[in-house]
Amino acid sequence: MGYGTQRKSDLTGSVSSVSSEDLTAVPVARVDQALQGRAAGVQVTQTSGAPGAGTVIRVRGGNSITGSNEPLWVIDGIVVGTNFNLNNINSNDIKSIEVLKDASSIAIYGSRGANGVVLVTTKNGVGAGTGKPQISLNLYTSSQMLPELPDRLSQREQIEFTNESARFRSAAEPFPGDPSSYPDNDWVDLVLGTAPIYNADISVSGASDNVNYYTSFNYFNQEGIVRSSGIEKYIFRTNLDLKINDKVKTGFRLNYSRLEQDNALGSFSQAAFGILRTQPAFNDDGTFNGRDEVAGAPFNNPLAAIALNTNETFTNNLLATVYLEYSPAPKWTIRSTFSPEFNNTKQNRFTSSQLPGFLADNVPDGGTASVRTVASTGWNNENTIQYQSDFGENHSITALAGASFQKVATEIALSEAAGITSDAVGFDNLGFSDPVRAAVSSDYSAFQIASFFGRLNYSYKDKYLLTLVGRTDGSSRFAPGNKYAFFPSIAGAWKISEEDFMQDQNVFQDLKLRASWGKSGNQAIEPYRTFGELTEANTTLNGKEVPGLTLGRPSNPNLMWETTSSFDIALEASLFGGRVFTEFNYYYKKTEDLLLDVTIPRQTGFNSQLQNVGSLENKGWEFLVNSTNVRTSNFNWNSTVTLSANRNKILDLGGVDFIDIVVDPIIGSGNTRLIVGESVPVYTGVRYLGTWKSQAEIDASGLTAQVVGGSRFDDISGPDGVPDGIISTEDNVILGDPTPDLIFGFENSFSYKNWDFSFYFQGTTGNEVYNLNMRNNYFNRGEGVKFGDLRDRWIEGVNETSNIPRAGADSVTNTPSNSEYVEDGSHIRLKNVRLAYNFPVDKMGLDGINNATVYFSGTNLLLFSKTRLIDPEASSFGRSNIAQGYLSAQYPNPRVITLGLNVTF
């Protein structure tokens, strides 16, 4: 756990662990991907399959609405924050991962650990043996393949729909000829395809009585299944621990990474749903096509964008720590660390003037380009003093006190140019552009944190355990008077199996009951949010426009920490000689002083102000079982099951019953709401009732602008629920929410002689997703690709009983957010299957080789889901706290087949 180590049996807090064996069993590009389904109470969602894409992690639900809900990452004792780019770390360098979940375990990190803490420990030379260095080689290559695709209309079916839609609007049919006379391009095949991954890393480690070391180099290259996307990584790590004498130890950790990323210039959403199969990719002369004749507008040809445009990002990161440990007496340990981090990112973007969409309108405008740089510098200093002692035969204490200081500063510079006269220079010379249209901007932000903490662990007879923790944090993000806050916790554990009355039974090897209570904080805001913000506002002076500034948002020096109080109780048991380990946790968390934008009187000159108002709760349970089902000399079978359930609920929103949320300006309002008594958030909209079957039904409803075969919605907003003849947001009801009722993982591993086999499922039940593609690809006109459901649509004289709207009905009927947008997000994913053969190197006479393993694995091989877009995890808004579960055919998670080799010399 934080600032020290403890035996699992001595823990009073809730901690989930993932070993290096679990990490290496599944080749992953990022360490957070290996946590999915393996830690009870930790929901890990892979929202994108793009190379280098991260995950969304929620430890026992989300505590904040506007602030970050991501856990704190601590790597080798270095607090790297909640937004650290985990691409910078080689997963093969990791020795273990611990997830701290309850107040007792996270309180030592105070405000930093409000959303849980993930401790990452990298490898050292311990265990490598004395003598010659141990060399390990890890090689694998993977093939990424397209996953199952959503059901869409065929070329012929789409032509029929588009023509039908045009006829309904009394417009000319876009495809009057035979369907076979038009192109039949599956743009998914043109824009996406099979892509490789190559990984190679080598490490050298060793140990002696006074020195242990570990050094590694990793090369990773992943091309994306969306062409023009990919990431290339170079990672170097060196760890050294040196014992100078019996009282002094020192050492360092250094990790340098270079990331070169190609950001996708095409998209799965456009290829699958944005372009009709009849759209030509090329003109007759072989040039890129740039005209959409159906829509009568320029065509954004993704093949041209991939060939002509550029969007690339380069990142250099240096993360290091150096420590000095001094033991002036056998019971005392003083430790100090200093950890600098340097991160520099440069993004280059260029849009060619030769894109066929530009040329189709005969408006040559030159290219556009931008160069954006981000330079971040930070440091962290930790200082602790620890005292450990036993008193008599029954008493033992470990006391820790410390202070921590951190500062991070970030500078951003952006240069943009338009009218670039030559594609030859692209972004390399922004001076070759129209100076009138050039734009330059910059930004600077910084924050500091000072913390003082203490922890006392007490054990009586190694049966009764007590932990007291207190931490005071001070943050520069808040104004004087609110900068500092104190976060205490208390935890206790009872080793029931150590009692005399448990000694004559043979069921429980270990049995422990533990409970904890404590508080943690969340800064939840960006730097300078207590201040007003100046924005550009030009004015006229003496008949001339002159630049000026105005106050863009109001200040609020009274902002303070969001505070979460949490309670946890758990029972741990090891049964049948240690062959079964099980753990059950129940927890309750309440977060107060939520930071929310609150509506204020307009006479202030503003619409809203960030204030501390409202509260919410999270409560749930976790269940873990590790079992050894069979254990013989030749065959072993082990199983792991993780189950967890969390339910959050808004308790107060500052005196209002609900707040409507705009998750995206294009989507607008009317589909996301915060409601007292409900989860954060809920999807809202009107109930979809199918289609109008007759004009008489329409006349009886009192609704206007309706059509037979068109969409029918539930009108409930009149007095006493009587229809008022208007479909509006007043008719909205709760349609679902993205919070699962249950999160689960299930793994089985088998070994027979030199063979290993394992498979691993994970998934969720009870959550809903909001399908953003429904508006354009289900209800709207025929210019976009339609879901396959629409082959069973309402057709006059053919299928007049259908509850799927007729083609073209949207030209008459407005389509609000409705229940057809909300789909069941429950799913089961076969996350990984692995088959490995461990060569009997001693019997084969392979001198100098300690072990060698060849393995074959498959990732994301099967997915059972009811959503139209297949993958309910591919979220449109990534890490957004509120806009979770919104799908819009994002970058899909590929199926991956891997062949690998591990050798240790």
PDB file of C-alpha atoms in Angstrom, residues 703-845:
ATOM      1  CA  LEU A 703     -50.829  16.593 -33.213  1.00  0.00           C
ATOM      2  CA  THR A 704     -49.928  18.550 -36.335  1.00  0.00           C
ATOM      3  CA  ALA A 705     -47.263  17.879 -38.987  1.00  0.00           C
ATOM      4  CA  GLN A 706     -47.730  14.106 -38.778  1.00  0.00           C
ATOM      5  CA  VAL A 707     -47.928  11.564 -41.573  1.00  0.00           C
ATOM      6  CA  VAL A 708     -49.254   8.026 -41.881  1.00  0.00           C
ATOM      7  CA  GLY A 709     -46.260   5.682 -41.586  1.00  0.00           C
ATOM      8  CA  GLY A 710     -44.290   8.358 -39.782  1.00  0.00           C
ATOM      9  CA  SER A 711     -42.881   8.261 -36.268  1.00  0.00           C
ATOM     10  CA  ARG A 712     -45.330   8.406 -33.387  1.00  0.00           C
ATOM     11  CA  PHE A 713     -44.265   9.764 -29.986  1.00  0.00           C
ATOM     12  CA  ASP A 714     -45.984   9.777 -26.604  1.00  0.00           C
ATOM     13  CA  ASP A 715     -47.646  13.134 -25.857  1.00  0.00           C
ATOM     14  CA  ILE A 716     -47.962  13.323 -22.051  1.00  0.00           C
ATOM     15  CA  SER A 717     -47.237  16.964 -21.193  1.00  0.00           C
ATOM     16  CA  GLY A 718     -50.797  18.290 -20.959  1.00  0.00           C
ATOM     17  CA  PRO A 719     -52.693  18.778 -17.670  1.00  0.00           C
ATOM     18  CA  ASP A 720     -53.055  15.496 -15.756  1.00  0.00           C
ATOM     19  CA  GLY A 721     -51.179  13.692 -18.517  1.00  0.00           C
ATOM     20  CA  VAL A 722     -53.750  14.522 -21.160  1.00  0.00           C
ATOM     21  CA  PRO A 723     -52.080  15.131 -24.552  1.00  0.00           C
ATOM     22  CA  ASP A 724     -51.660  18.807 -25.439  1.00  0.00           C
ATOM     23  CA  GLY A 725     -50.984  18.281 -29.157  1.00  0.00           C
ATOM     24  CA  ILE A 726     -47.280  19.248 -28.931  1.00  0.00           C
ATOM     25  CA  ILE A 727     -44.213  16.983 -28.728  1.00  0.00           C
ATOM     26  CA  SER A 728     -41.524  18.856 -26.762  1.00  0.00           C
ATOM     27  CA  THR A 729     -39.019  18.305 -23.971  1.00  0.00           C
ATOM     28  CA  GLU A 730     -41.985  18.553 -21.598  1.00  0.00           C
ATOM     29  CA  ASP A 731     -42.858  15.047 -22.799  1.00  0.00           C
ATOM     30  CA  ASN A 732     -39.448  13.673 -21.837  1.00  0.00           C
ATOM     31  CA  VAL A 733     -39.132  10.732 -19.502  1.00  0.00           C
ATOM     32  CA  ILE A 734     -36.166   8.789 -18.120  1.00  0.00           C
ATOM     33  CA  LEU A 735     -35.058   6.257 -20.727  1.00  0.00           C
ATOM     34  CA  GLY A 736     -32.074   4.650 -19.000  1.00  0.00           C
ATOM     35  CA  ASP A 737     -28.579   5.306 -17.686  1.00  0.00           C
ATOM     36  CA  PRO A 738     -25.030   4.112 -18.431  1.00  0.00           C
ATOM     37  CA  THR A 739     -24.332   2.641 -14.978  1.00  0.00           C
ATOM     38  CA  PRO A 740     -24.174  -1.193 -14.999  1.00  0.00           C
ATOM     39  CA  ASP A 741     -26.088  -3.201 -12.430  1.00  0.00           C
ATOM     40  CA  LEU A 742     -23.253  -5.739 -12.463  1.00  0.00           C
ATOM     41  CA  ILE A 743     -19.643  -5.820 -13.681  1.00  0.00           C
ATOM     42  CA  PHE A 744     -18.014  -9.220 -13.955  1.00  0.00           C
ATOM     43  CA  GLY A 745     -14.876 -11.066 -14.961  1.00  0.00           C
ATOM     44  CA  PHE A 746     -14.322 -14.823 -15.213  1.00  0.00           C
ATOM     45  CA  GLU A 747     -10.982 -16.507 -15.884  1.00  0.00           C
ATOM     46  CA  ASN A 748      -9.894 -20.134 -16.068  1.00  0.00           C
ATOM     47  CA  SER A 749      -6.309 -21.270 -16.451  1.00  0.00           C
ATOM     48  CA  PHE A 750      -5.080 -24.809 -17.041  1.00  0.00           C
ATOM     49  CA  SER A 751      -1.619 -26.336 -17.128  1.00  0.00           C
ATOM     50  CA  TYR A 752      -0.719 -29.813 -18.279  1.00  0.00           C
ATOM     51  CA  LYS A 753       2.943 -30.730 -18.179  1.00  0.00           C
ATOM     52  CA  ASN A 754       4.586 -28.073 -20.397  1.00  0.00           C
ATOM     53  CA  TRP A 755       1.332 -26.656 -21.788  1.00  0.00           C
ATOM     54  CA  ASP A 756      -0.651 -23.685 -20.457  1.00  0.00           C
ATOM     55  CA  PHE A 757      -4.138 -22.684 -21.566  1.00  0.00           C
ATOM     56  CA  SER A 758      -6.372 -19.892 -20.302  1.00  0.00           C
ATOM     57  CA  PHE A 759      -9.479 -17.969 -21.287  1.00  0.00           C
ATOM     58  CA  TYR A 760     -10.982 -14.850 -19.828  1.00  0.00           C
ATOM     59  CA  PHE A 761     -14.471 -13.292 -20.108  1.00  0.00           C
ATOM     60  CA  GLN A 762     -15.574  -9.871 -18.897  1.00  0.00           C
ATOM     61  CA  GLY A 763     -18.699  -7.783 -19.285  1.00  0.00           C
ATOM     62  CA  THR A 764     -21.574  -5.848 -17.767  1.00  0.00           C
ATOM     63  CA  THR A 765     -25.313  -6.185 -17.275  1.00  0.00           C
ATOM     64  CA  GLY A 766     -28.058  -3.639 -16.698  1.00  0.00           C
ATOM     65  CA  ASN A 767     -26.520  -0.600 -18.374  1.00  0.00           C
ATOM     66  CA  GLU A 768     -27.955   1.318 -21.323  1.00  0.00           C
ATOM     67  CA  VAL A 769     -26.222   3.112 -24.195  1.00  0.00           C
ATOM     68  CA  TYR A 770     -27.395   6.082 -26.243  1.00  0.00           C
ATOM     69  CA  ASN A 771     -27.038   5.489 -29.992  1.00  0.00           C
ATOM     70  CA  LEU A 772     -26.283   8.857 -31.598  1.00  0.00           C
ATOM     71  CA  ASN A 773     -26.378   7.283 -35.073  1.00  0.00           C
ATOM     72  CA  MET A 774     -30.119   6.735 -34.806  1.00  0.00           C
ATOM     73  CA  ARG A 775     -30.929  10.281 -35.872  1.00  0.00           C
ATOM     74  CA  ASN A 776     -29.188  10.098 -39.247  1.00  0.00           C
ATOM     75  CA  ASN A 777     -29.167   6.369 -39.877  1.00  0.00           C
ATOM     76  CA  TYR A 778     -32.634   5.356 -38.747  1.00  0.00           C
ATOM     77  CA  PHE A 779     -35.001   8.324 -38.791  1.00  0.00           C
ATOM     78  CA  ASN A 780     -33.530  10.741 -41.347  1.00  0.00           C
ATOM     79  CA  ARG A 781     -33.536  10.978 -45.143  1.00  0.00           C
ATOM     80  CA  GLY A 782     -31.759   8.743 -47.596  1.00  0.00           C
ATOM     81  CA  GLU A 783     -28.419  10.544 -47.979  1.00  0.00           C
ATOM     82  CA  GLY A 784     -26.853   8.440 -45.224  1.00  0.00           C
ATOM     83  CA  VAL A 785     -26.386   4.700 -44.832  1.00  0.00           C
ATOM     84  CA  LYS A 786     -29.274   3.125 -42.916  1.00  0.00           C
ATOM     85  CA  PHE A 787     -29.347   0.433 -40.264  1.00  0.00           C
ATOM     86  CA  GLY A 788     -30.504  -2.946 -41.537  1.00  0.00           C
ATOM     87  CA  ASP A 789     -33.693  -2.633 -39.426  1.00  0.00           C
ATOM     88  CA  LEU A 790     -35.098  -0.322 -42.091  1.00  0.00           C
ATOM     89  CA  ARG A 791     -35.505  -3.102 -44.627  1.00  0.00           C
ATOM     90  CA  ASP A 792     -38.662  -3.883 -42.562  1.00  0.00           C
ATOM     91  CA  ARG A 793     -39.913  -0.266 -42.580  1.00  0.00           C
ATOM     92  CA  TRP A 794     -43.470   0.936 -43.184  1.00  0.00           C
ATOM     93  CA  ILE A 795     -44.187   0.803 -46.928  1.00  0.00           C
ATOM     94  CA  GLU A 796     -47.565   1.791 -48.314  1.00  0.00           C
ATOM     95  CA  GLY A 797     -49.510  -1.207 -49.559  1.00  0.00           C
ATOM     96  CA  VAL A 798     -46.641  -3.550 -48.632  1.00  0.00           C
ATOM     97  CA  ASN A 799     -45.875  -3.360 -44.906  1.00  0.00           C
ATOM     98  CA  GLU A 800     -48.372  -0.997 -43.281  1.00  0.00           C
ATOM     99  CA  THR A 801     -48.220  -2.752 -39.883  1.00  0.00           C
ATOM    100  CA  SER A 802     -44.517  -1.968 -39.373  1.00  0.00           C
ATOM    101  CA  ASN A 803     -43.435   0.166 -36.423  1.00  0.00           C
ATOM    102  CA  ILE A 804     -40.340   1.344 -38.306  1.00  0.00           C
ATOM    103  CA  PRO A 805     -40.949   4.754 -39.938  1.00  0.00           C
ATOM    104  CA  ARG A 806     -41.396   5.109 -43.676  1.00  0.00           C
ATOM    105  CA  ALA A 807     -38.655   6.565 -45.871  1.00  0.00           C
ATOM    106  CA  GLY A 808     -38.857  10.351 -46.043  1.00  0.00           C
ATOM    107  CA  ALA A 809     -41.174  10.796 -43.050  1.00  0.00           C
ATOM    108  CA  ASP A 810     -38.597  12.951 -41.293  1.00  0.00           C
ATOM    109  CA  SER A 811     -39.213  15.704 -43.852  1.00  0.00           C
ATOM    110  CA  VAL A 812     -42.617  16.155 -42.188  1.00  0.00           C
ATOM    111  CA  THR A 813     -42.069  14.885 -38.633  1.00  0.00           C
ATOM    112  CA  ASN A 814     -39.517  16.339 -36.245  1.00  0.00           C
ATOM    113  CA  THR A 815     -37.473  13.598 -34.560  1.00  0.00           C
ATOM    114  CA  PRO A 816     -36.662  14.389 -30.918  1.00  0.00           C
ATOM    115  CA  SER A 817     -34.532  12.328 -28.565  1.00  0.00           C
ATOM    116  CA  ASN A 818     -36.596   9.208 -28.001  1.00  0.00           C
ATOM    117  CA  SER A 819     -36.608   5.693 -26.585  1.00  0.00           C
ATOM    118  CA  GLU A 820     -35.375   4.112 -29.851  1.00  0.00           C
ATOM    119  CA  TYR A 821     -32.043   5.870 -29.294  1.00  0.00           C
ATOM    120  CA  VAL A 822     -31.519   4.010 -26.000  1.00  0.00           C
ATOM    121  CA  GLU A 823     -30.354   0.398 -26.258  1.00  0.00           C
ATOM    122  CA  ASP A 824     -29.301  -2.372 -23.906  1.00  0.00           C
ATOM    123  CA  GLY A 825     -25.577  -2.022 -23.203  1.00  0.00           C
ATOM    124  CA  SER A 826     -25.211  -5.370 -21.438  1.00  0.00           C
ATOM    125  CA  HIS A 827     -22.504  -7.482 -23.013  1.00  0.00           C
ATOM    126  CA  ILE A 828     -20.127 -10.407 -22.612  1.00  0.00           C
ATOM    127  CA  ARG A 829     -16.690 -10.234 -24.210  1.00  0.00           C
ATOM    128  CA  LEU A 830     -14.223 -13.070 -24.641  1.00  0.00           C
ATOM    129  CA  LYS A 831     -11.353 -10.806 -23.736  1.00  0.00           C
ATOM    130  CA  ASN A 832      -8.499 -13.250 -24.177  1.00  0.00           C
ATOM    131  CA  VAL A 833      -7.593 -16.840 -25.015  1.00  0.00           C
ATOM    132  CA  ARG A 834      -3.999 -18.002 -24.596  1.00  0.00           C
ATOM    133  CA  LEU A 835      -2.173 -21.232 -25.411  1.00  0.00           C
ATOM    134  CA  ALA A 836       1.488 -21.518 -24.418  1.00  0.00           C
ATOM    135  CA  TYR A 837       4.200 -24.142 -24.542  1.00  0.00           C
ATOM    136  CA  ASN A 838       7.073 -23.977 -22.060  1.00  0.00           C
ATOM    137  CA  PHE A 839      10.118 -25.658 -23.566  1.00  0.00           C
ATOM    138  CA  PRO A 840      11.839 -28.172 -21.236  1.00  0.00           C
ATOM    139  CA  VAL A 841      15.168 -26.413 -21.710  1.00  0.00           C
ATOM    140  CA  ASP A 842      16.952 -28.608 -19.162  1.00  0.00           C
ATOM    141  CA  LYS A 843      15.930 -31.787 -20.984  1.00  0.00           C
ATOM    142  CA  MET A 844      16.677 -30.299 -24.399  1.00  0.00           C
ATOM    143  CA  GLY A 845      20.258 -29.525 -23.468  1.00  0.00           C
TER     144      GLY A 845
END
